[in-house]
Each structure stands twice: as structure tokens, then as C-alpha cells.
Short mmCIF file of C-alpha atoms in Angstrom, two decimals:
data_model
loop_
_atom_site.label_atom_id
_atom_site.label_comp_id
_atom_site.label_asym_id
_atom_site.label_seq_id
_atom_site.Cartn_x
_atom_site.Cartn_y
_atom_site.Cartn_z
CA UNK A 1 -65.95 36.14 117.47
CA UNK A 2 -63.42 38.89 117.27
CA UNK A 3 -59.95 38.44 118.64
CA UNK A 4 -57.44 41.20 119.62
CA UNK A 5 -53.85 40.81 118.59
CA UNK A 6 -50.67 42.57 119.84
CA UNK A 7 -50.82 45.15 117.01
CA UNK A 8 -54.35 46.30 118.03
CA UNK A 9 -53.21 46.65 121.62
CA UNK A 10 -50.26 48.87 120.61
CA UNK A 11 -52.60 51.09 118.49
CA UNK A 12 -54.98 51.57 121.43
CA UNK A 13 -52.09 52.48 123.72
CA UNK A 14 -50.67 55.02 121.21
CA UNK A 15 -54.15 56.51 120.73
CA UNK A 16 -54.65 56.88 124.49
CA UNK A 17 -51.26 58.59 124.84
CA UNK A 18 -52.05 61.03 122.03
CA UNK A 19 -55.38 61.95 123.66
CA UNK A 20 -53.71 62.43 127.05
CA UNK A 21 -50.97 64.60 125.49
CA UNK A 22 -53.59 66.66 123.65
CA UNK A 23 -55.51 67.20 126.90
CA UNK A 24 -52.35 68.38 128.67
CA UNK A 25 -51.57 70.81 125.86
CA UNK A 26 -55.14 72.15 125.86
CA UNK A 27 -55.07 72.64 129.63
CA UNK A 28 -51.74 74.42 129.39
CA UNK A 29 -53.17 76.67 126.68
CA UNK A 30 -56.15 77.69 128.90
CA UNK A 31 -54.00 78.59 131.91
CA UNK A 32 -53.31 82.36 132.25
CA UNK A 33 -49.82 83.34 131.23
CA UNK A 34 -47.64 84.62 134.09
CA UNK A 35 -48.07 88.41 134.50
CA UNK A 36 -44.97 90.48 133.92
CA UNK A 37 -44.98 92.87 136.90
CA UNK A 38 -43.51 96.34 137.13
CA UNK A 39 -42.23 97.05 140.63
CA UNK A 40 -42.91 100.63 141.78
CA UNK A 41 -40.92 101.79 144.77
CA UNK A 42 -42.72 104.24 147.04
CA UNK A 43 -41.39 106.17 150.02
CA UNK A 44 -43.99 107.16 152.62
CA UNK A 45 -43.21 108.99 155.83
CA UNK A 46 -44.01 108.27 159.46
CA UNK A 47 -47.22 106.44 160.29
CA UNK A 48 -48.51 107.02 156.77
CA UNK A 49 -45.83 104.60 155.62
CA UNK A 50 -47.48 101.89 157.68
CA UNK A 51 -51.06 102.77 156.75
CA UNK A 52 -50.48 103.03 153.01
CA UNK A 53 -49.69 99.33 152.87
CA UNK A 54 -53.22 98.62 154.08
CA UNK A 55 -54.64 101.00 151.46
CA UNK A 56 -52.78 99.14 148.73
CA UNK A 57 -54.10 95.66 149.57
CA UNK A 58 -56.65 95.67 146.74
CA UNK A 59 -54.41 97.47 144.26
CA UNK A 60 -53.25 94.21 142.55
CA UNK A 61 -56.87 93.54 141.52
CA UNK A 62 -56.96 96.91 139.73
CA UNK A 63 -53.45 96.74 138.34
CA UNK A 64 -52.17 93.13 138.27
CA UNK A 65 -49.13 94.24 136.29
CA UNK A 66 -47.88 96.59 139.02
CA UNK A 67 -46.47 95.66 142.40
CA UNK A 68 -45.85 98.45 144.92
CA UNK A 69 -42.90 98.19 147.26
CA UNK A 70 -43.36 100.63 150.15
CA UNK A 71 -40.47 101.89 152.24
CA UNK A 72 -41.46 103.54 155.53
CA UNK A 73 -39.20 106.49 156.34
CA UNK A 74 -39.24 108.33 159.70
CA UNK A 75 -40.24 111.99 159.33
CA UNK A 76 -37.14 113.01 161.30
CA UNK A 77 -34.86 111.50 158.63
CA UNK A 78 -37.03 111.90 155.54
CA UNK A 79 -35.78 115.25 154.26
CA UNK A 80 -32.09 114.36 154.46
CA UNK A 81 -32.68 110.85 153.10
CA UNK A 82 -34.53 112.22 150.08
CA UNK A 83 -31.83 114.76 149.27
CA UNK A 84 -29.11 112.14 149.71
CA UNK A 85 -30.97 109.72 147.46
CA UNK A 86 -31.32 112.40 144.79
CA UNK A 87 -27.60 113.15 144.83
CA UNK A 88 -26.78 109.43 144.77
CA UNK A 89 -29.25 108.63 141.97
CA UNK A 90 -31.21 106.18 144.13
CA UNK A 91 -34.58 107.90 144.42
CA UNK A 92 -37.86 105.93 144.48
CA UNK A 93 -40.57 106.18 141.81
CA UNK A 94 -43.24 107.77 144.05
CA UNK A 95 -42.61 109.87 147.13
CA UNK A 96 -44.73 111.49 149.82
CA UNK A 97 -43.65 115.11 150.25
CA UNK A 98 -44.62 117.81 152.72
CA UNK A 99 -46.01 120.89 151.00
CA UNK A 100 -43.08 123.10 152.11
CA UNK A 101 -40.54 120.66 150.60
CA UNK A 102 -41.83 120.94 147.05
CA UNK A 103 -40.06 124.22 146.14
CA UNK A 104 -36.70 122.79 147.23
CA UNK A 105 -37.19 119.52 145.31
CA UNK A 106 -38.30 121.43 142.22
CA UNK A 107 -35.23 123.65 142.42
CA UNK A 108 -33.11 120.49 142.42
CA UNK A 109 -34.97 119.14 139.38
CA UNK A 110 -36.10 116.08 141.34
CA UNK A 111 -39.84 116.08 140.55
CA UNK A 112 -41.67 115.30 137.32
CA UNK A 113 -44.27 117.84 136.07
CA UNK A 114 -47.76 116.36 136.31
CA UNK A 115 -49.99 118.81 134.42
CA UNK A 116 -50.40 116.64 131.31
CA UNK A 117 -51.27 113.57 133.39
CA UNK A 118 -53.74 115.54 135.55
CA UNK A 119 -55.44 117.00 132.48
CA UNK A 120 -55.88 113.53 130.99
CA UNK A 121 -57.01 111.83 134.20
CA UNK A 122 -60.71 111.09 134.72
CA UNK A 123 -60.00 109.86 138.25
CA UNK A 124 -58.57 113.14 139.61
CA UNK A 125 -60.84 116.07 138.63
CA UNK A 126 -59.15 119.35 139.54
CA UNK A 127 -62.26 120.95 141.02
CA UNK A 128 -62.56 118.17 143.64
CA UNK A 129 -59.45 119.41 145.48
CA UNK A 130 -59.28 122.41 147.85
CA UNK A 131 -57.89 125.27 145.78
CA UNK A 132 -55.50 126.61 148.44
CA UNK A 133 -54.06 123.15 149.07
CA UNK A 134 -53.67 122.34 145.36
CA UNK A 135 -51.81 125.60 144.89
CA UNK A 136 -49.01 124.47 147.22
CA UNK A 137 -48.05 121.94 144.51
CA UNK A 138 -47.69 124.56 141.78
CA UNK A 139 -44.33 126.24 141.23
CA UNK A 140 -44.03 128.87 138.48
CA UNK A 141 -47.26 127.60 136.93
CA UNK A 142 -46.23 123.93 136.83
CA UNK A 143 -47.82 121.22 139.03
CA UNK A 144 -45.46 118.78 140.76
CA UNK A 145 -47.68 116.93 143.25
CA UNK A 146 -51.20 115.64 143.93
CA UNK A 147 -52.61 116.43 147.39
CA UNK A 148 -52.85 113.18 149.36
CA UNK A 149 -54.06 114.47 152.72
CA UNK A 150 -54.55 117.99 154.00
CA UNK A 151 -54.10 119.97 157.16
CA UNK A 152 -54.47 123.50 158.37
CA UNK A 153 -54.55 125.24 161.74
CA UNK A 154 -57.52 126.45 163.75
CA UNK A 155 -58.69 126.79 167.34
CA UNK A 156 -59.13 123.93 169.77
CA UNK A 157 -60.92 125.28 172.81
CA UNK A 158 -62.63 124.26 176.04
CA UNK A 159 -66.28 125.04 175.29
CA UNK A 160 -67.22 124.54 178.94
CA UNK A 161 -64.78 127.26 180.05
CA UNK A 162 -65.86 129.60 177.27
CA UNK A 163 -69.55 129.05 178.11
CA UNK A 164 -68.90 129.87 181.77
CA UNK A 165 -67.23 133.10 180.60
CA UNK A 166 -70.41 133.96 178.65
CA UNK A 167 -69.16 133.01 175.18
CA UNK A 168 -71.56 130.72 173.35
CA UNK A 169 -69.54 130.49 170.14
CA UNK A 170 -66.13 131.58 168.90
CA UNK A 171 -66.15 135.15 167.48
CA UNK A 172 -65.69 135.74 163.76
CA UNK A 173 -63.57 138.91 163.92
CA UNK A 174 -60.29 139.49 165.73
CA UNK A 175 -61.67 142.50 167.60
CA UNK A 176 -64.55 140.43 168.99
CA UNK A 177 -62.10 137.58 169.61
CA UNK A 178 -59.85 139.89 171.70
CA UNK A 179 -62.84 140.81 173.86
CA UNK A 180 -63.78 137.15 174.27
CA UNK A 181 -60.23 136.23 175.31
CA UNK A 182 -60.30 138.97 177.96
CA UNK A 183 -63.52 137.46 179.31
CA UNK A 184 -61.98 133.99 179.41
CA UNK A 185 -58.83 135.31 181.11
CA UNK A 186 -60.96 136.96 183.78
CA UNK A 187 -62.91 133.74 184.23
CA UNK A 188 -59.93 131.39 184.63
CA UNK A 189 -58.04 133.74 187.00
CA UNK A 190 -54.38 134.32 187.80
CA UNK A 191 -51.85 131.70 186.79
CA UNK A 192 -54.08 130.41 184.01
CA UNK A 193 -54.46 131.67 180.46
CA UNK A 194 -57.00 132.13 177.71
CA UNK A 195 -54.75 130.56 175.07
CA UNK A 196 -51.43 128.87 174.43
CA UNK A 197 -49.09 130.00 171.65
CA UNK A 198 -45.81 128.05 172.01
CA UNK A 199 -42.84 130.29 171.24
CA UNK A 200 -41.18 127.51 169.22
CA UNK A 201 -43.90 127.79 166.57
CA UNK A 202 -43.76 130.35 163.74
CA UNK A 203 -47.22 129.45 162.45
CA UNK A 204 -49.41 131.71 164.68
CA UNK A 205 -47.48 134.87 163.74
CA UNK A 206 -47.32 133.95 160.04
CA UNK A 207 -51.07 133.23 159.95
CA UNK A 208 -51.77 136.65 161.45
CA UNK A 209 -49.40 138.25 158.95
CA UNK A 210 -51.10 136.53 155.99
CA UNK A 211 -54.45 137.74 157.28
CA UNK A 212 -53.15 141.32 157.30
CA UNK A 213 -51.99 140.89 153.72
CA UNK A 214 -48.24 140.54 154.37
CA UNK A 215 -46.24 138.81 151.63
CA UNK A 216 -43.35 138.02 154.05
CA UNK A 217 -40.84 138.32 151.17
CA UNK A 218 -40.57 140.99 148.48
CA UNK A 219 -39.10 141.69 145.05
CA UNK A 220 -39.77 138.26 143.61
CA UNK A 221 -39.02 136.62 146.97
CA UNK A 222 -35.44 137.89 146.96
CA UNK A 223 -35.58 139.89 150.24
CA UNK A 224 -37.33 139.81 153.59
CA UNK A 225 -40.34 142.11 153.96
CA UNK A 226 -40.88 142.06 157.70
CA UNK A 227 -40.90 145.84 158.17
CA UNK A 228 -43.85 146.28 155.83
CA UNK A 229 -47.00 147.83 157.35
CA UNK A 230 -49.02 144.58 157.16
CA UNK A 231 -46.37 142.55 158.98
CA UNK A 232 -45.86 145.27 161.57
CA UNK A 233 -49.60 145.28 162.30
CA UNK A 234 -49.63 141.49 162.71
CA UNK A 235 -46.49 141.58 164.89
CA UNK A 236 -48.02 144.20 167.19
CA UNK A 237 -51.21 142.15 167.60
CA UNK A 238 -49.18 138.99 168.27
CA UNK A 239 -47.01 140.63 170.94
CA UNK A 240 -50.08 142.14 172.63
CA UNK A 241 -51.43 138.65 173.36
CA UNK A 242 -48.45 138.05 175.64
CA UNK A 243 -48.19 141.61 176.97
CA UNK A 244 -51.86 141.55 178.01
CA UNK A 245 -51.46 138.22 179.80
CA UNK A 246 -53.75 136.27 177.47
CA UNK A 247 -50.98 133.79 176.56
CA UNK A 248 -47.99 132.64 178.65
CA UNK A 249 -44.49 133.44 177.33
CA UNK A 250 -43.74 129.76 177.39
CA UNK A 251 -41.16 127.70 175.57
CA UNK A 252 -41.73 124.10 174.62
CA UNK A 253 -39.71 122.86 177.60
CA UNK A 254 -42.09 124.57 180.00
CA UNK A 255 -45.14 122.65 178.75
CA UNK A 256 -44.96 119.37 180.66
CA UNK A 257 -47.92 117.74 178.97
CA UNK A 258 -50.08 119.66 176.52
CA UNK A 259 -53.09 117.42 177.04
CA UNK A 260 -52.91 117.31 180.82
CA UNK A 261 -52.43 121.11 181.00
CA UNK A 262 -55.42 121.59 178.67
CA UNK A 263 -57.53 119.26 180.81
CA UNK A 264 -56.38 120.99 184.02
CA UNK A 265 -57.35 124.40 182.65
CA UNK A 266 -53.84 125.92 182.51
CA UNK A 267 -54.94 127.32 179.14
CA UNK A 268 -58.41 127.31 177.56
CA UNK A 269 -57.53 127.22 173.85
CA UNK A 270 -54.67 126.54 171.47
CA UNK A 271 -53.93 126.72 167.76
CA UNK A 272 -53.25 123.37 166.12
CA UNK A 273 -54.03 120.93 163.33
CA UNK A 274 -56.14 117.81 162.70
CA UNK A 275 -53.63 115.42 164.24
CA UNK A 276 -54.84 116.64 167.65
CA UNK A 277 -58.39 115.36 167.10
CA UNK A 278 -57.34 111.77 167.67
CA UNK A 279 -54.71 112.79 170.25
CA UNK A 280 -57.24 114.65 172.41
CA UNK A 281 -59.73 111.80 172.23
CA UNK A 282 -57.04 109.36 173.29
CA UNK A 283 -54.96 111.33 175.78
CA UNK A 284 -57.37 113.55 177.70
CA UNK A 285 -58.68 112.15 180.99
CA UNK A 286 -62.16 110.61 180.48
CA UNK A 287 -63.89 113.45 182.34
CA UNK A 288 -62.43 116.07 179.95
CA UNK A 289 -63.07 114.30 176.62
CA UNK A 290 -66.44 115.97 176.00
CA UNK A 291 -65.33 119.46 176.96
CA UNK A 292 -63.55 120.63 173.82
CA UNK A 293 -64.48 121.77 170.33
CA UNK A 294 -62.88 123.23 167.21
CA UNK A 295 -63.50 126.56 165.48
CA UNK A 296 -62.22 128.29 162.32
CA UNK A 297 -60.07 131.38 162.69
CA UNK A 298 -61.49 134.90 163.08
CA UNK A 299 -60.79 137.37 160.33
CA UNK A 300 -59.40 140.90 160.01
CA UNK A 301 -61.56 141.53 156.94
CA UNK A 302 -65.20 140.98 156.03
CA UNK A 303 -64.63 137.42 154.82
CA UNK A 304 -64.94 134.57 157.35
CA UNK A 305 -63.09 132.44 158.20
CA UNK A 306 -59.80 134.26 158.26
CA UNK A 307 -56.89 132.88 156.28
CA UNK A 308 -54.94 129.96 157.71
CA UNK A 309 -52.00 127.92 156.43
CA UNK A 310 -52.26 125.37 153.63
CA UNK A 311 -50.57 122.16 154.73
CA UNK A 312 -50.56 118.41 154.39
CA UNK A 313 -48.69 116.01 152.14
CA UNK A 314 -48.71 115.29 148.43
CA UNK A 315 -47.62 112.43 146.20
CA UNK A 316 -45.08 113.13 143.47
CA UNK A 317 -43.37 111.21 140.69
CA UNK A 318 -39.58 111.41 140.60
CA UNK A 319 -38.12 112.76 137.38
CA UNK A 320 -35.51 110.00 137.23
CA UNK A 321 -38.04 107.19 137.57
CA UNK A 322 -38.04 104.78 134.59
CA UNK A 323 -41.52 103.63 135.66
CA UNK A 324 -43.41 106.93 135.63
CA UNK A 325 -46.63 105.57 134.06
CA UNK A 326 -46.90 102.84 136.68
CA UNK A 327 -46.03 105.35 139.41
CA UNK A 328 -48.83 107.64 138.22
CA UNK A 329 -51.38 104.81 138.43
CA UNK A 330 -50.39 104.27 142.06
CA UNK A 331 -50.97 107.97 142.79
CA UNK A 332 -54.36 107.91 141.04
CA UNK A 333 -55.41 104.91 143.10
CA UNK A 334 -54.35 106.37 146.45
CA UNK A 335 -56.03 109.71 145.73
CA UNK A 336 -59.42 108.29 144.81
CA UNK A 337 -62.24 109.16 147.24
CA UNK A 338 -62.66 105.58 148.52
CA UNK A 339 -59.01 105.35 149.56
CA UNK A 340 -59.06 108.92 150.93
CA UNK A 341 -61.95 108.07 153.24
CA UNK A 342 -60.35 104.77 154.25
CA UNK A 343 -57.13 106.68 154.99
CA UNK A 344 -59.01 109.05 157.30
CA UNK A 345 -60.67 106.17 159.13
CA UNK A 346 -57.35 104.37 159.59
CA UNK A 347 -55.25 107.26 160.84
CA UNK A 348 -57.24 110.51 160.96
CA UNK A 349 -55.55 112.14 157.94
CA UNK A 350 -58.08 114.54 156.41
CA UNK A 351 -59.02 113.81 152.76
CA UNK A 352 -57.82 116.12 150.00
CA UNK A 353 -60.93 115.36 147.89
CA UNK A 354 -64.21 117.17 148.56
CA UNK A 355 -66.13 114.09 147.42
CA UNK A 356 -64.48 112.02 150.16
CA UNK A 357 -65.57 114.60 152.75
CA UNK A 358 -69.15 114.33 151.44
CA UNK A 359 -69.11 110.53 151.44
CA UNK A 360 -67.95 110.45 155.05
CA UNK A 361 -70.21 113.29 156.29
CA UNK A 362 -67.02 114.96 157.57
CA UNK A 363 -68.12 118.43 156.47
CA UNK A 364 -71.16 118.48 158.73
CA UNK A 365 -70.03 116.63 161.85
CA UNK A 366 -67.83 118.03 164.61
CA UNK A 367 -64.94 118.26 165.11
CA UNK A 368 -64.01 117.93 161.42
CA UNK A 369 -66.72 120.37 160.26
CA UNK A 370 -64.59 123.32 161.42
CA UNK A 371 -61.68 122.04 159.31
CA UNK A 372 -63.99 121.85 156.29
CA UNK A 373 -64.85 125.53 156.77
CA UNK A 374 -61.23 126.53 157.34
CA UNK A 375 -59.95 124.65 154.29
CA UNK A 376 -62.03 126.92 152.07
CA UNK A 377 -59.60 129.72 152.93
CA UNK A 378 -55.99 128.62 153.23
CA UNK A 379 -52.79 129.98 151.72
CA UNK A 380 -49.28 128.69 151.26
CA UNK A 381 -46.13 130.25 152.65
CA UNK A 382 -43.64 131.71 150.10
CA UNK A 383 -42.62 128.98 147.67
CA UNK A 384 -38.87 129.26 148.04
CA UNK A 385 -36.44 126.43 148.86
CA UNK A 386 -35.12 128.48 151.78
CA UNK A 387 -38.50 128.72 153.56
CA UNK A 388 -37.65 126.38 156.46
CA UNK A 389 -34.63 128.55 157.33
CA UNK A 390 -36.67 131.74 156.98
CA UNK A 391 -39.33 130.29 159.29
CA UNK A 392 -36.63 129.49 161.83
CA UNK A 393 -35.58 133.15 161.88
CA UNK A 394 -39.19 134.28 162.35
CA UNK A 395 -39.40 132.01 165.40
CA UNK A 396 -36.08 133.29 166.77
CA UNK A 397 -36.89 137.01 166.59
CA UNK A 398 -40.53 136.67 167.60
CA UNK A 399 -39.46 134.85 170.77
CA UNK A 400 -36.81 137.50 171.49
CA UNK A 401 -39.45 140.22 171.24
CA UNK A 402 -41.98 138.33 173.38
CA UNK A 403 -39.40 137.77 176.13
CA UNK A 404 -38.26 141.41 175.97
CA UNK A 405 -34.73 140.54 174.86
CA UNK A 406 -35.22 142.82 171.83
CA UNK A 407 -37.60 145.70 171.25
CA UNK A 408 -40.04 145.04 168.35
CA UNK A 409 -38.33 147.42 165.91
CA UNK A 410 -34.88 145.91 166.48
CA UNK A 411 -36.31 142.41 166.12
CA UNK A 412 -37.82 143.27 162.72
CA UNK A 413 -34.64 144.99 161.48
CA UNK A 414 -32.53 141.96 162.40
CA UNK A 415 -35.11 139.57 160.98
CA UNK A 416 -35.01 141.33 157.62
CA UNK A 417 -31.20 141.35 157.64
CA UNK A 418 -30.90 137.63 158.45
CA UNK A 419 -33.50 136.65 155.85
CA UNK A 420 -31.76 138.81 153.24
CA UNK A 421 -28.56 136.86 153.97
CA UNK A 422 -30.39 133.52 153.64
CA UNK A 423 -31.72 134.61 150.24
CA UNK A 424 -28.35 135.81 148.90
CA UNK A 425 -27.80 132.63 146.85
CA UNK A 426 -31.31 132.96 145.40
CA UNK A 427 -30.53 136.51 144.25
CA UNK A 428 -27.24 135.34 142.71
CA UNK A 429 -28.94 132.50 140.84
CA UNK A 430 -31.65 134.82 139.54
CA UNK A 431 -29.08 137.41 138.38
CA UNK A 432 -27.11 134.71 136.61
CA UNK A 433 -30.22 133.31 134.93
CA UNK A 434 -31.13 136.81 133.73
CA UNK A 435 -27.63 137.37 132.32
CA UNK A 436 -27.68 134.06 130.44
CA UNK A 437 -31.09 134.82 128.94
CA UNK A 438 -33.80 132.37 127.87
#
């Protein structure tokens, strides 16, 4: 018979403790080590700032070492906030930028060149982006942004009104389009119009000018070029739309409700962008929701559709960011076709990737099919930091000529003079750079 003494008991206790300690150490060794996260700060504007947080929900599974902190900035304050942040050295790592802002931010040295990253990326093939949109991100041969979503302008029109006027489809040339608008004007009668071109918008006149081949600025974008033959031709055609009674000489304050006026037949067509697809579906009275369609622009040359504006928003990396590699991975993720299509379904922003259009059948289904056609032929406005001020002057003098406050020739002379004054600093900087040499 075997007996157990106090010493055996102590050995069994010590052995049990050692096994328990070993088990704890083994378990601790199997547990994943805490991930060291890099926090990327991103500024996104308007509603996109809200939607992007939904797009990023699965990002931690792809990149567990990166956490994205999104700040939503109102569009109305975004431009000033970004400039102030740059001056104060408090910029984010990734920023959403409108295509017309890029030249100004590049001039300030705020954006990081992205060509090397784009060339090395297998997730962002260059030929999957619309060429005219991608070009808005290129300044002096260097790329500073990746298109995130795109927009351009084309016709929204009441197909029931046009059909009653005998027009089965929108014409492809401006001459045929003029004839069609006369037919619509005759159909709708006095006090109603074939189209609406708000006088507060520079885009319709600039689109016409680009179609005629106008460069808008000349001599390396140092002077206005609004008395050139192409711009004069576009200006004459634009003014004739009002003179002939096809469009009302109406300021923004005189349009009570764009959607209600469109539904009521005050005008039968207007020039606008993709944001109005969702707006028309939501804001038109139920009886009018199936009465409209979209169409690409007519052309002054043999190539259809005619040129329209390249717009939208891009994602850029800030030059001062200490987390540029992590910031770039965020941009790659958001610009992949799956996120592009999800972005469209959440908020209606049109994808910048052709593959996303194909995956969502957007290129073949109305009303987005017309945007697909139009995006094949878009062009940017002059890539100068002063463009927003130049555009303001175009609006000012075009409205003066439409209202008869200035004759067309005087309006163009004053427009050139004012734009030359706006570009004075640009000329001085270019002279100084030339004197200092390479």
C-alpha cells in the first residue's frame, strides 16, 4: 500500500502550477499582437463626406494597419478652409478636390505628384479612366489627382413636348438643333420657352466656345482671348438664343422652382449635370416623372457628340503629409470599380472608371447612357489658378449683352480688359521665372 506524504503533495502542486503557467504563456504567444495603426485624415466635401464613411466600412479588412478619419466639410466653406489649412500647416493627408481647384493648389505647392504611384499601381489602370476627365488632373505634364467621380453637362428635355412638336430625337448638329428649338417654341406658345439658360451660369457659353475651337486665353494663358473669331462665333450664337425668344433672359432670382417650372412647361429643356437625375426623380410631381430624358450635346463639326465640360472631383495626396503611402492606399481603395459602383448607388455620383460603368450597365440604360456618350468628348477649362475669377467675368459680360446693357463688341472688349487685369500677377510671375532661369 502506497502512502502520500507532505513532500509528494508539494511536488504535485508545484507541477500543476508550472503546467498552468506554461499554458498561459502558450495562449499569450498564440494571440495576435496588437496592430500598430496609421491614422489617415481625409477631407471630403458636402454629401460625399457622409457617403465616403459608408464606402470605407470594409477598408480595415483590406488594410488593418490603417484607420481613416474622415472630416466632412461643406462645399461652401471647403475652398477657403483648404487654403487656410495650407497656410497654417494643418492640411489632411487625403483631400477631395474639384477639378477647377487643382491648378490653384498646384501653384501653391500643396499637392503631391502621383505619376510614379499611378505607374506602379495595378489597381488603377490609366486606360480605365475617361481621357478628358483624367486630363483635368494634369498640370504641366504632372498628375496631381485621381478622378473619384465625374460630371459633365448635357440636355435634360421633356420628350413628350418634343414629340408633340414633331421631334423624335435630339438633333446631332447645332443647325438642326436650332430648327428643332424653333419647332418647340412654336409648340409651347407665348410665355413659354424651348430652353432655359440661367444668366448666372458661364458654362453654356464656354461650352459653345470650346466647340468652336476657342482657347479662351492666349499667349500661354497670360491674356484673355475673347475677341478671337471662334469666341465671337460662339458669343453670337449664344446671344441669338435669347434674341430669338428661345430662352428667357432670366436671372436665378426669377426661377422660383426649377423642377416645378420644368413640370409646368415654362421651359422644355435645360443644360445641366448628373446631380439632376436624382433631383428630377425626387422633386418632379408624380405625373411628370416619366416625361423627361437626357441627350448629349449637338456638334458644330462632324464629330458627335459635341464637346462639353470635364468636371467632377478627384482625390489627391497632400505634399506635407507624413503618411503618403497610407494615404495612397486609401485613394486606391476608393477608386476601385466596386467602390465606384457602390458610390453611384448611394448618392448618384457617376463613376470615373469605365469598368464600373460596365458592371452597373450604366452605359446602356437611360438616363445615364447619354452621360456615357458625352463623357467620351469632354474638355477642361484653362488650367490657371485664376479660372474662377475669369469665369465670373464671362458671366458678368454675357449677362450684360443678353440684357442689352452693353452691345456685344463692347462686352467682349471689356471682358478681355478685365481678364487681362486678373492675369497680371501670372504674367509677372512668368517674367520673373524666365529672368531667374532654370
